[in-house]
Coordinates of C-alpha atoms in Angstrom, one line a residue:
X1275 CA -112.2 -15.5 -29.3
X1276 CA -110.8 -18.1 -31.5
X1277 CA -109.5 -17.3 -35.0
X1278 CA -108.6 -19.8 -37.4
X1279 CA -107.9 -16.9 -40.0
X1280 CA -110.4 -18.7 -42.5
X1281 CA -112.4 -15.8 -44.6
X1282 CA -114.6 -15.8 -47.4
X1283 CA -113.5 -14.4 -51.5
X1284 CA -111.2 -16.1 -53.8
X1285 CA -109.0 -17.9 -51.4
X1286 CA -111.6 -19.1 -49.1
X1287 CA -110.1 -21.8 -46.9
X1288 CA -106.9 -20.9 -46.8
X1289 CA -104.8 -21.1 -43.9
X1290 CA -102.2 -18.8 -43.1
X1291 CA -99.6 -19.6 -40.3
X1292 CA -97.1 -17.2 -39.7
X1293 CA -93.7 -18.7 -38.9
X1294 CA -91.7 -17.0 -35.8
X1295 CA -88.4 -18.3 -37.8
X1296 CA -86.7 -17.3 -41.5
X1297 CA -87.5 -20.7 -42.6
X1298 CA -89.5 -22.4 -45.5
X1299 CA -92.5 -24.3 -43.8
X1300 CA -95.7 -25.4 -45.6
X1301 CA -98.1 -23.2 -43.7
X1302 CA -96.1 -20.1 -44.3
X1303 CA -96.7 -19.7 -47.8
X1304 CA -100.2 -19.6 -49.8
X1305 CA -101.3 -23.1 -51.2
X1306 CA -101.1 -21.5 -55.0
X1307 CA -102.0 -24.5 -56.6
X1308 CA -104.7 -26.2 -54.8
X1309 CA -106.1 -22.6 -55.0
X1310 CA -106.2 -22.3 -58.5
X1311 CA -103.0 -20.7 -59.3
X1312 CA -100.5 -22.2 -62.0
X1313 CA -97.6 -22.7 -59.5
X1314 CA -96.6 -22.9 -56.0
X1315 CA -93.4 -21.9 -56.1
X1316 CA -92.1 -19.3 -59.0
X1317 CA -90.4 -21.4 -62.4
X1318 CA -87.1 -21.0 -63.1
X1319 CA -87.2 -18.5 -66.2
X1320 CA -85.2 -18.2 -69.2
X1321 CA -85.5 -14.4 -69.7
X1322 CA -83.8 -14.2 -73.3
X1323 CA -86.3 -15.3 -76.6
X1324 CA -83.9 -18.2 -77.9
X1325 CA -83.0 -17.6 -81.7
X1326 CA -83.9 -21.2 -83.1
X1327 CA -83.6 -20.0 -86.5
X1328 CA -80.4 -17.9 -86.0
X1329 CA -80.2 -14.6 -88.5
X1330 CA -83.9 -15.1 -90.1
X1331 CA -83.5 -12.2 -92.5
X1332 CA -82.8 -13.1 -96.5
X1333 CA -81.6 -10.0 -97.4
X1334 CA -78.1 -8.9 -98.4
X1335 CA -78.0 -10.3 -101.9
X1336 CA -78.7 -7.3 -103.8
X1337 CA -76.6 -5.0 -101.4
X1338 CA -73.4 -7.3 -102.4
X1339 CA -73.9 -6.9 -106.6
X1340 CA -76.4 -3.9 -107.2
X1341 CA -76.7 0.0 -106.7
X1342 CA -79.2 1.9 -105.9
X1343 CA -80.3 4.8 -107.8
X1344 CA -83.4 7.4 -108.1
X1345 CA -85.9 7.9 -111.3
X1346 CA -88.5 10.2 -111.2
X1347 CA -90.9 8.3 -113.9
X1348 CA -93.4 5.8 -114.0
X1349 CA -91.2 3.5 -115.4
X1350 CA -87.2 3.3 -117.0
X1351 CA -86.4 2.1 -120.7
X1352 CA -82.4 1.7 -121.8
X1353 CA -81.3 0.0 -124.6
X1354 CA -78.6 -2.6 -125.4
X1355 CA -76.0 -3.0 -128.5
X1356 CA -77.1 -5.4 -131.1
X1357 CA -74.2 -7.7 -132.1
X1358 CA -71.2 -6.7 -134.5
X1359 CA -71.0 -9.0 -137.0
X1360 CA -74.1 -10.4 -139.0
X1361 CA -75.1 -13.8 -138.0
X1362 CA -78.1 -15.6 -139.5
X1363 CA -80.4 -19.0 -139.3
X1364 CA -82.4 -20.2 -142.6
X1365 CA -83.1 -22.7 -144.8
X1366 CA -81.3 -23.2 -147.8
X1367 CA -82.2 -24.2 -151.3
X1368 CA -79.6 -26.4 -152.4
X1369 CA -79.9 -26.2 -156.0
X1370 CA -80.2 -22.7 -156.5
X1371 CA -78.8 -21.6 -153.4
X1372 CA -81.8 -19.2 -152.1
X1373 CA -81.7 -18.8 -148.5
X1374 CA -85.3 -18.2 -146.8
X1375 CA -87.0 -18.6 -143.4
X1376 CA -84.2 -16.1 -142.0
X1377 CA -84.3 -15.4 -138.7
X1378 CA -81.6 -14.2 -136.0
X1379 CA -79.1 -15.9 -134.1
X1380 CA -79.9 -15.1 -131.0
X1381 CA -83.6 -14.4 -130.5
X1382 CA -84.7 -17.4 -133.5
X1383 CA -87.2 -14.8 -134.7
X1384 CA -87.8 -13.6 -138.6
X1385 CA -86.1 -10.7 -138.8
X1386 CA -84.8 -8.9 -142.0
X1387 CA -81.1 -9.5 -143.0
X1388 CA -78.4 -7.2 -143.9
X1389 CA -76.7 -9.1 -145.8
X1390 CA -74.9 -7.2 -149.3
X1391 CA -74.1 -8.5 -152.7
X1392 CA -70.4 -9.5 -152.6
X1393 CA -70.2 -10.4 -148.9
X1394 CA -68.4 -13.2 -148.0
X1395 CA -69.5 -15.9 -145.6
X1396 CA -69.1 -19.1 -143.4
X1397 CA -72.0 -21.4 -144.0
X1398 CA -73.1 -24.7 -142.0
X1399 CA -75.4 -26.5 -143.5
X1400 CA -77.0 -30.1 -142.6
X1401 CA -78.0 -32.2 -145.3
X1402 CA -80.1 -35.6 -145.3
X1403 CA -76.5 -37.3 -145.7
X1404 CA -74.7 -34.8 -142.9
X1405 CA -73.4 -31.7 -141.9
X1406 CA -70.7 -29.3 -144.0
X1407 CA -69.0 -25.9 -143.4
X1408 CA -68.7 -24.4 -146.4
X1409 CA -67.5 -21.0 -147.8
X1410 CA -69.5 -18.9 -150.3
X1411 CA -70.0 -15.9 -152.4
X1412 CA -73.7 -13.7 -151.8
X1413 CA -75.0 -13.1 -155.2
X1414 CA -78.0 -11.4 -154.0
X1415 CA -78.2 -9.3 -150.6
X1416 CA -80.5 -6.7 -149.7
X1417 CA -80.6 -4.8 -152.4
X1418 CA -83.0 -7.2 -153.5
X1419 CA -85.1 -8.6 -150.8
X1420 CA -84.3 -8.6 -146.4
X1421 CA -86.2 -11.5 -146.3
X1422 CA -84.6 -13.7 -148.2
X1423 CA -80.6 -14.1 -150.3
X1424 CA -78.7 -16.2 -152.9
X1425 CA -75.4 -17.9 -152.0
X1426 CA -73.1 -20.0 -154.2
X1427 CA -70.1 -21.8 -153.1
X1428 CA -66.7 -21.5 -153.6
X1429 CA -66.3 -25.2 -154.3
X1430 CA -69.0 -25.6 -156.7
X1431 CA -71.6 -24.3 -159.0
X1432 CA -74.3 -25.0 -156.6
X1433 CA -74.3 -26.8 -153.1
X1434 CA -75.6 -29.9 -154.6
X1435 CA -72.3 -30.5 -155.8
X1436 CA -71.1 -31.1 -152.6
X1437 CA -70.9 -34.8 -150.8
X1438 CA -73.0 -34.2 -148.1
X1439 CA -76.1 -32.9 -150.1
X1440 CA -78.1 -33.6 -152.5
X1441 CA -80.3 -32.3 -155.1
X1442 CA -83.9 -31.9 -154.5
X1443 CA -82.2 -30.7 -151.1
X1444 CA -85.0 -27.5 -150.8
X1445 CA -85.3 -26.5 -147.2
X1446 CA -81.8 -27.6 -145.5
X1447 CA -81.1 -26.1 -142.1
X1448 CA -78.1 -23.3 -142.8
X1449 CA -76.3 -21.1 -140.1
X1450 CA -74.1 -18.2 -141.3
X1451 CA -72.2 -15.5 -140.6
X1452 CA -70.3 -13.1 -142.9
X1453 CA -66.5 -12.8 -142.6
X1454 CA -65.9 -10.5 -145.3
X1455 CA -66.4 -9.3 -149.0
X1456 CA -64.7 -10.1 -152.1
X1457 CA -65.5 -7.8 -155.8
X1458 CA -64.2 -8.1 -159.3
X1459 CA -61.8 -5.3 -160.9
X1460 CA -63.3 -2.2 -161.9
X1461 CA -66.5 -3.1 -160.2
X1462 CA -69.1 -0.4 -158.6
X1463 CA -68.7 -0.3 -154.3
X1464 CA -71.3 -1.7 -151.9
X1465 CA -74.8 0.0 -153.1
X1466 CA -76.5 -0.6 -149.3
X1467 CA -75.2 0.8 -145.6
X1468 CA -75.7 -1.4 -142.3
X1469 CA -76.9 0.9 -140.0
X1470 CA -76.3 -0.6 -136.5
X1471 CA -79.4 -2.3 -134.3
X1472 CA -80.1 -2.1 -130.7
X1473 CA -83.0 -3.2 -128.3
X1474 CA -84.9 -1.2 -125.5
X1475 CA -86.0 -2.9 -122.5
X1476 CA -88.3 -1.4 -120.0
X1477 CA -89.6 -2.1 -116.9
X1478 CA -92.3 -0.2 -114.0
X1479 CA -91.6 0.3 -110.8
X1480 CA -94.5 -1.6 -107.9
X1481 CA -95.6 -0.4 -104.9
X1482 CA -94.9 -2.0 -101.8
X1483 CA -96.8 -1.6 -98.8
X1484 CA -96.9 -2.9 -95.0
X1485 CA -97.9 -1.9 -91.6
X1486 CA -97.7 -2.6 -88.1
X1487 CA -100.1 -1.7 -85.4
X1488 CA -100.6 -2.2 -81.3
X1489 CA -103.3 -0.7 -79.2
X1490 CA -102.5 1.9 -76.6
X1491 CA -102.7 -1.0 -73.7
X1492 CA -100.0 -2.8 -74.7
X1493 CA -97.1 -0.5 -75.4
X1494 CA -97.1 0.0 -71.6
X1495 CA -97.7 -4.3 -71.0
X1496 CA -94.5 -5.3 -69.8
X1497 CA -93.5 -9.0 -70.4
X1498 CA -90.9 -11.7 -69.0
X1499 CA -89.5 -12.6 -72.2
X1500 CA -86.8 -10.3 -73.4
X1501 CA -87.1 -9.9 -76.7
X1502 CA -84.3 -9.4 -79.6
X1503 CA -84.5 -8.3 -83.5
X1504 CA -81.9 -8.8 -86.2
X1505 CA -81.7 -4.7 -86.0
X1506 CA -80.0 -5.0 -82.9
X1507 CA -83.8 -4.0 -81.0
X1508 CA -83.8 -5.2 -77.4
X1509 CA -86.1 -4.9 -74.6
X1510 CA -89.2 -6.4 -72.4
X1511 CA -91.5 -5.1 -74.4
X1512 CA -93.1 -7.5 -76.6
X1513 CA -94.5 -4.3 -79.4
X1514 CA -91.1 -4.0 -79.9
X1515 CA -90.3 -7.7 -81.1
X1516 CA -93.5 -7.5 -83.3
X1517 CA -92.4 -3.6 -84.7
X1518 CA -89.1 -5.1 -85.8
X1519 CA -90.0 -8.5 -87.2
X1520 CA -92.7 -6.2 -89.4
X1521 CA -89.6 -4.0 -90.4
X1522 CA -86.8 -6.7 -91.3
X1523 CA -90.0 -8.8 -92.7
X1524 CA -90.6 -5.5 -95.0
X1525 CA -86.4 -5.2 -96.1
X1526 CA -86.6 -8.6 -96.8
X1527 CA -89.9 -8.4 -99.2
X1528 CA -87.6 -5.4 -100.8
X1529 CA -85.3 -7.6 -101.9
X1530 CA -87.0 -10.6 -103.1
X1531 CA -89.9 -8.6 -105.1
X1532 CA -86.7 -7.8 -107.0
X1533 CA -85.8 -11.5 -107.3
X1534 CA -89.5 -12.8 -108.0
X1535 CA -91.5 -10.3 -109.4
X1536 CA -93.6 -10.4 -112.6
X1537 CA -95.4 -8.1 -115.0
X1538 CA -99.0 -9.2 -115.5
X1539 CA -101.3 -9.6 -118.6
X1540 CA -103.2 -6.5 -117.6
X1541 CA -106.2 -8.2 -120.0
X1542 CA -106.6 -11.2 -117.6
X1543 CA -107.7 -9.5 -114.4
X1544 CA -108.2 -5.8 -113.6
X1545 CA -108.1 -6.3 -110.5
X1546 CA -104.5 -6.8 -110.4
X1547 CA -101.6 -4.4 -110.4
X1548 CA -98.8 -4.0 -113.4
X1549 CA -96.3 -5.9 -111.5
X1550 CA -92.6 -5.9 -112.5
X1551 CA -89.7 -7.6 -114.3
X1552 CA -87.4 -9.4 -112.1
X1553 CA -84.4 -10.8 -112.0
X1554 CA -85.4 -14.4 -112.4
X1555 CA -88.2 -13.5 -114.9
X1556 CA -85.6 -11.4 -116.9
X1557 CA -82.8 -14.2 -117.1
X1558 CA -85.8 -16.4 -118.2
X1559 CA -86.7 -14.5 -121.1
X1560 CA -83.1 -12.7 -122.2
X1561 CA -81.0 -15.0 -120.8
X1562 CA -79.7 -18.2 -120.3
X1563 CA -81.7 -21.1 -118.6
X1564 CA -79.5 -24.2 -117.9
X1565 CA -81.1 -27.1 -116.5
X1566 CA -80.2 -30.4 -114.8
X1567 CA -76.8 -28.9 -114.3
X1568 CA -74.8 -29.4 -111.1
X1569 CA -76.6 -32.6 -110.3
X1570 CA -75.1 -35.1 -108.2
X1571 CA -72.1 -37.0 -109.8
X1572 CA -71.7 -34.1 -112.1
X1573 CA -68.6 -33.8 -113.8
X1574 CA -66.3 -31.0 -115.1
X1575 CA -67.2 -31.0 -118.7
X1576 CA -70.6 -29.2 -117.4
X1577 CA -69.2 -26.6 -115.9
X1578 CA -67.1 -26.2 -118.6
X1579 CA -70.5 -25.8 -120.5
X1580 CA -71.4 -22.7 -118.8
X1581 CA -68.2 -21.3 -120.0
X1582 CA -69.0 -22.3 -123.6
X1583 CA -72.2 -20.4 -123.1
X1584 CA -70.5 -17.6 -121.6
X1585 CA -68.1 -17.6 -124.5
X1586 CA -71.0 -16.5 -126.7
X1587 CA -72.4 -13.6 -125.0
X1588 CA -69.7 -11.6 -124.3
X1589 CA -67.3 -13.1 -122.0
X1590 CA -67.1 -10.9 -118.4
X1591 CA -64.2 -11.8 -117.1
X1592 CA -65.4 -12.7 -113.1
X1593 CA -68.4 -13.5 -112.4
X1594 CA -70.6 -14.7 -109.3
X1595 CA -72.5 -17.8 -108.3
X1596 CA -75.2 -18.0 -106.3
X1597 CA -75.9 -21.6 -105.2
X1598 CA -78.1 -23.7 -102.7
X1599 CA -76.0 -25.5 -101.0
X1600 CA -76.4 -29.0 -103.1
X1601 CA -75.3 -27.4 -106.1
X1602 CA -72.8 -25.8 -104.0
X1603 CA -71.0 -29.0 -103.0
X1604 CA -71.3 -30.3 -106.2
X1605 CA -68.9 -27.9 -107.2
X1606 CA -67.1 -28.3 -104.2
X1607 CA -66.6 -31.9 -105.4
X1608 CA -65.6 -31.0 -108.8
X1609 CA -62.9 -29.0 -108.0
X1610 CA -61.0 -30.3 -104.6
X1611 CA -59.6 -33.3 -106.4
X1612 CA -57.9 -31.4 -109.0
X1613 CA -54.1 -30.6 -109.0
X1614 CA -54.2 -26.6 -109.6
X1615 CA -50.5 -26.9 -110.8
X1616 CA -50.7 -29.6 -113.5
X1617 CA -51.1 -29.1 -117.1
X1618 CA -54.9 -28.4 -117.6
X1619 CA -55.7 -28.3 -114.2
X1620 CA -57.6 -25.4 -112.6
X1621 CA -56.0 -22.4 -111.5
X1622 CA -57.2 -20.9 -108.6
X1623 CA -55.6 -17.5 -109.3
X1624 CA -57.6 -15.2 -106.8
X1625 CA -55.7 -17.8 -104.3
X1626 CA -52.4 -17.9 -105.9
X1627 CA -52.8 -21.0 -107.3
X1628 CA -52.8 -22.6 -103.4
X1629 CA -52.7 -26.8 -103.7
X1630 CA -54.2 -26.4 -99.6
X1631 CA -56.6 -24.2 -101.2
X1632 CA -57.7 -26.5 -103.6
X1633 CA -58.4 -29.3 -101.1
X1634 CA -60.4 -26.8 -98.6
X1635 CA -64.1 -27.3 -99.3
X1636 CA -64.7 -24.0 -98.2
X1637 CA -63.2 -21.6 -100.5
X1638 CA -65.2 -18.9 -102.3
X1639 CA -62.9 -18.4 -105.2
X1640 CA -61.4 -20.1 -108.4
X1641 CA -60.7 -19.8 -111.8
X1642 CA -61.2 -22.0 -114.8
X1643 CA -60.3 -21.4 -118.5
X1644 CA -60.2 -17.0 -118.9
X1645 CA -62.9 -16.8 -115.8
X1646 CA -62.7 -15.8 -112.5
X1647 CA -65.5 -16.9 -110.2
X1648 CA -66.4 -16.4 -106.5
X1649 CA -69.5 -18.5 -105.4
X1650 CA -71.6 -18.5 -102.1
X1651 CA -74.0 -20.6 -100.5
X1652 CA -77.2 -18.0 -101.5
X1653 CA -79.3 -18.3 -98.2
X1654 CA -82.9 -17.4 -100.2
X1655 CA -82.4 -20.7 -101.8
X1656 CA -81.8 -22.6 -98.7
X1657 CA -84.3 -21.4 -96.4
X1658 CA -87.0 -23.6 -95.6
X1659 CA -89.5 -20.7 -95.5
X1660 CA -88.4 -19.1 -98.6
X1661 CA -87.0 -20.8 -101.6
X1662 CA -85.8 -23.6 -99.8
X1663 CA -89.3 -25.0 -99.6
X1664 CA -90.4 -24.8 -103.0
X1665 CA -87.0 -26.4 -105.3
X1666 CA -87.0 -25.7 -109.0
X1667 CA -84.1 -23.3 -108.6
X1668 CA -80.3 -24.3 -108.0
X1669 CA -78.8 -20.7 -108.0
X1670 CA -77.8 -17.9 -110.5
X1671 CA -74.5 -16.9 -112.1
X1672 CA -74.2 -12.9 -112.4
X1673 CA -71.6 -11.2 -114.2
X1674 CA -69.4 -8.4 -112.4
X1675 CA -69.3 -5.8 -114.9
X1676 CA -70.6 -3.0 -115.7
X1677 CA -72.0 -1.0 -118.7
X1678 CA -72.2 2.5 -120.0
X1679 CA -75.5 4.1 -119.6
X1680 CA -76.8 7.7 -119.7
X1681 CA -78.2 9.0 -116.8
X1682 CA -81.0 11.6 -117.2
X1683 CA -80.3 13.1 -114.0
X1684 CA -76.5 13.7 -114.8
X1685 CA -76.9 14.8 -118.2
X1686 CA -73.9 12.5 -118.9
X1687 CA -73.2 8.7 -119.9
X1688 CA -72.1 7.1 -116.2
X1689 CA -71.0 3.7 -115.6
X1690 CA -73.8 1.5 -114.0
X1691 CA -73.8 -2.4 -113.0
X1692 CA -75.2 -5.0 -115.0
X1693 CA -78.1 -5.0 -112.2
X1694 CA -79.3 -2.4 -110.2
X1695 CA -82.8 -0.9 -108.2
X1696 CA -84.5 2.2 -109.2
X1697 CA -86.4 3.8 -106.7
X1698 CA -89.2 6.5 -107.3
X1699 CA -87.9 9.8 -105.8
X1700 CA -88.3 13.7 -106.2
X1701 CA -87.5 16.9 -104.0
X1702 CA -91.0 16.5 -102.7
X1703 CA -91.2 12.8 -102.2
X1704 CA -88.5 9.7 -101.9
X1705 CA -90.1 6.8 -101.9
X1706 CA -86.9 4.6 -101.8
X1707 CA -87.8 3.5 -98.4
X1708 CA -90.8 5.3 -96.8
X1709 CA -92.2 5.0 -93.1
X1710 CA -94.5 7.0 -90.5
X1711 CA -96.5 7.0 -87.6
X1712 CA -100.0 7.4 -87.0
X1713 CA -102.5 7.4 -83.7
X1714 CA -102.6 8.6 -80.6
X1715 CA -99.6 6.7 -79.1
X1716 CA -96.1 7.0 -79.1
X1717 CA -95.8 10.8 -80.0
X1718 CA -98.2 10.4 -82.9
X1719 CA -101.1 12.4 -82.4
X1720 CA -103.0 12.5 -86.2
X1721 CA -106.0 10.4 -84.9
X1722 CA -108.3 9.8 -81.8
X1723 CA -108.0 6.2 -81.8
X1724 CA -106.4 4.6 -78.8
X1725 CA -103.3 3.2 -81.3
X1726 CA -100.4 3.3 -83.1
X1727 CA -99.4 2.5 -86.5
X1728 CA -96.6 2.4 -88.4
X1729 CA -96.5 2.6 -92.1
X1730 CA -93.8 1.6 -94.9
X1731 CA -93.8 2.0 -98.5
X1732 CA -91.4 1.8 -101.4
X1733 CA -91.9 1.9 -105.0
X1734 CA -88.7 0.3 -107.0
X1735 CA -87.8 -1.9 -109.4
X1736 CA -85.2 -4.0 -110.8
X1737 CA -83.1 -3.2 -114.0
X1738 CA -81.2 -6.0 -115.9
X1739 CA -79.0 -4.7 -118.6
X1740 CA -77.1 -6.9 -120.8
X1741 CA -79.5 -10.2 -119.0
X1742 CA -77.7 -12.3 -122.2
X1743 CA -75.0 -12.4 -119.6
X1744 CA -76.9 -13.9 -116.5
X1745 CA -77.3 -17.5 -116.1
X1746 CA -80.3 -19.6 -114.3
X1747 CA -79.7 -22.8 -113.2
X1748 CA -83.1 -24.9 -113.4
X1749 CA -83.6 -28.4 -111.6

């Protein structure tokens, strides 16, 4: 009987001939793609996932300038030393010399003065025909009123004597500051104490939540692809891609809920949570904000702006920038040209004061004026799907000190940094960086449902002490 090996089912029609040689003919394979299969003949296969974005992971910012540390409360609260010396804005009566509308030199609000009879001070004042530095005597401090006091000049009866103003002068813009105190012979001491000042900050820790999940099926679904993670995970196993993208995803979100977060107005929606201070919200509001600095064709009197600003605040020694990379190369710019061993010139003294240095667009260090600063392309900013997509933000300058706090845990004042996490921990629970496993798969057996899950959580938050120190650069 006559076979032509034709049969009925899914590859009805098909013809097999078996060949009596090892050779490739036509009729000794299946026709895979006239019967409805992808291919006839297997594709060559590029088994590794191709990184197209390289390291995708945004985090290592904090872990380069921060600590970590535990609280146990629902939120922290430190406070910072006022100023020294007494510095004060107002307006100035010129003809009798009554200072009002005080407020303070920093924050520009009314505050009360503690200004004595028979201090000494330095006085600006800006007339309608200019501006003057003067030197004058308090008549009346705060012995009788903190909101307001009487100076008179050392050059004059009254401050309408003086070229630059005139009288009917009544609400002239003054800035002062008190150098010293001067009394008659036989006279009574200062009848009022300063006591000093300080501010307390606070900020709450949020809770940060994420989870990954896959169905009993497909932990055991082996693919072609093998798959890598920036934790080093390998394997053909495609859960495993998807597990560690949802854990380097969650580090990153660590990391920039520190940068990025806010506290909320808890009266405009219930609905949502607290939130949190930080780091760009903190600069924003105790700070400094530059903006339109670093642009291109910038020159070196900006920069040595930021030092002018820096000046005022306190002066840390070294301190680091964070750029994108515009602002980056900007500074690049500013600096290769210059001679690092002429008169005026910069010094690079982390670098020995190098002249090959100096030309080398790439180096991380320099020095200009009494500051040391190391600088680095900030990768958050340049990110396309990050920072790098949304602009407003050139980078951040961070001081490298560190202050004097007392830690509750310790019982003792310990030396912290400028800027460091909290994390909500206790011998029953730390929650610096929580995970589990729930389901039926994968060793976990706490439910019947044919899955697994995998949980993390962390409750932190961000503390900026002395933020008058930090610098944002705004576009």
């Amino acid at each position: 009987m006559a076979n032509n090996n034709s049969f009925a089912g899914p590859l009805a029609g098909s013809i097999l001939t078996p060949s009596a040689q090892k050779m490739t003919t036509l009729g000794s394979y299946l026709d895979i793609q006239n019967d409805g299969w992808a291919k006839q003949y297997l594709p060559e296969l590029y088994e590794s996932e191709v990184q197209r974005y390289g390291n995708r992971t945004i985090s290592g910012f904090l872990s380069q300038i921060s600590a970590e540390m535990p609280m146990s409360s629902d939120q922290v609260i430190w406070s910072e030393q006022g100023r020294l010396h007494l510095s004060y804005n107002g307006t100035i009566n010129c003809t009798d010399g009554a200072v009002t509308s005080i407020t303070g030199i920093d924050s520009g609000a009314t505050e009360a003065h503690a200004v004595r009879k028979g201090a000494t001070v330095v006085a600006e004042i800006t007339g309608s025909a200019g501006t003057v530095v003067v030197k004058a005597y308090c008549k009346e401090g705060v012995e009788t009123s903190t909101s307001a006091l009487k100076l008179k000049p050392y050059g004059g009866a009254n401050f309408d004597d003086l070229d630059v103003l005139v009288a009917g002068d009544t609400a002239v813009a003054i800035k002062f500051f008190v150098y010293g105190s001067e009394f008659k012979k036989g006279t009574a001491s200062m009848t009022e104490s300063i006591e000093p000042t300080f501010k307390t900050f606070t900020n709450k820790p949020m809770i940060i939540k994420d989870h990954f999940e896959i169905n009993g099926s497909d932990t055991a679904q082996i693919g072609w692809v093998q798959v890598s993670g920036e934790g080093g995970e390998s394997g053909y196993l495609w859960y495993l891609k998807s597990s560690a993208d949802t854990k380097a995803r969650f580090d990153d979100y660590l990391e920039m809920i520190a940068i990025e977060s806010e506290k909320s107005d808890s009266t405009a929606d219930s609905d949502i949570p607290d939130g949190s201070q930080g780091l760009l919200s903190a600069i924003g509001e105790r700070g400094i904000v530059a903006t339109n600095q670093f642009d291109s064709g910038a020159v070196l009197s900006e920069f040595d702006d930021v030092l002018k600003e820096l000046d005022k605040q306190g002066a840390i020694e070294e301190n680091m920038l964070f750029l994108d990379r515009d602002a980056n190369l900007v500074i690049d710019d500013l600096l290769a040209g210059l001679n690092p061993n002429i008169s005026g010139g910069l010094g690079f003294g982390v670098f020995n004061n190098s002249e090959d240095m100096a030309l080398n667009l790439g180096f991380s260090g320099f020095r200009r004026g009494s500051y040391d600063f190391y600088k680095t392309d900030w990768k958050y900013l340049n990110d396309k799907s990050t920072r790098g997509s949304i602009g407003g933000l050139k980078g951040l300058l961070i001081p490298a000190g560190t202050s004097s706090v007392y830690d509750q845990n310790l019982g003792s004042n310990v030396r912290r940094p400028f800027l460091h996490v909290r994390y909500r921990a206790s011998q029953a629970d730390d929650r610096k960086l929580k995970s589990w496993v729930t389901g039926s798969v994968g060793g976990a057996s706490t439910i019947g449902d044919d899955k697994m899950e995998i949980h993390y959580l962390s409750e932190r938050c961000l503390v900026v002490q002395a933020a008058n120190n930090f610098m944002r650069f705004d576009s």
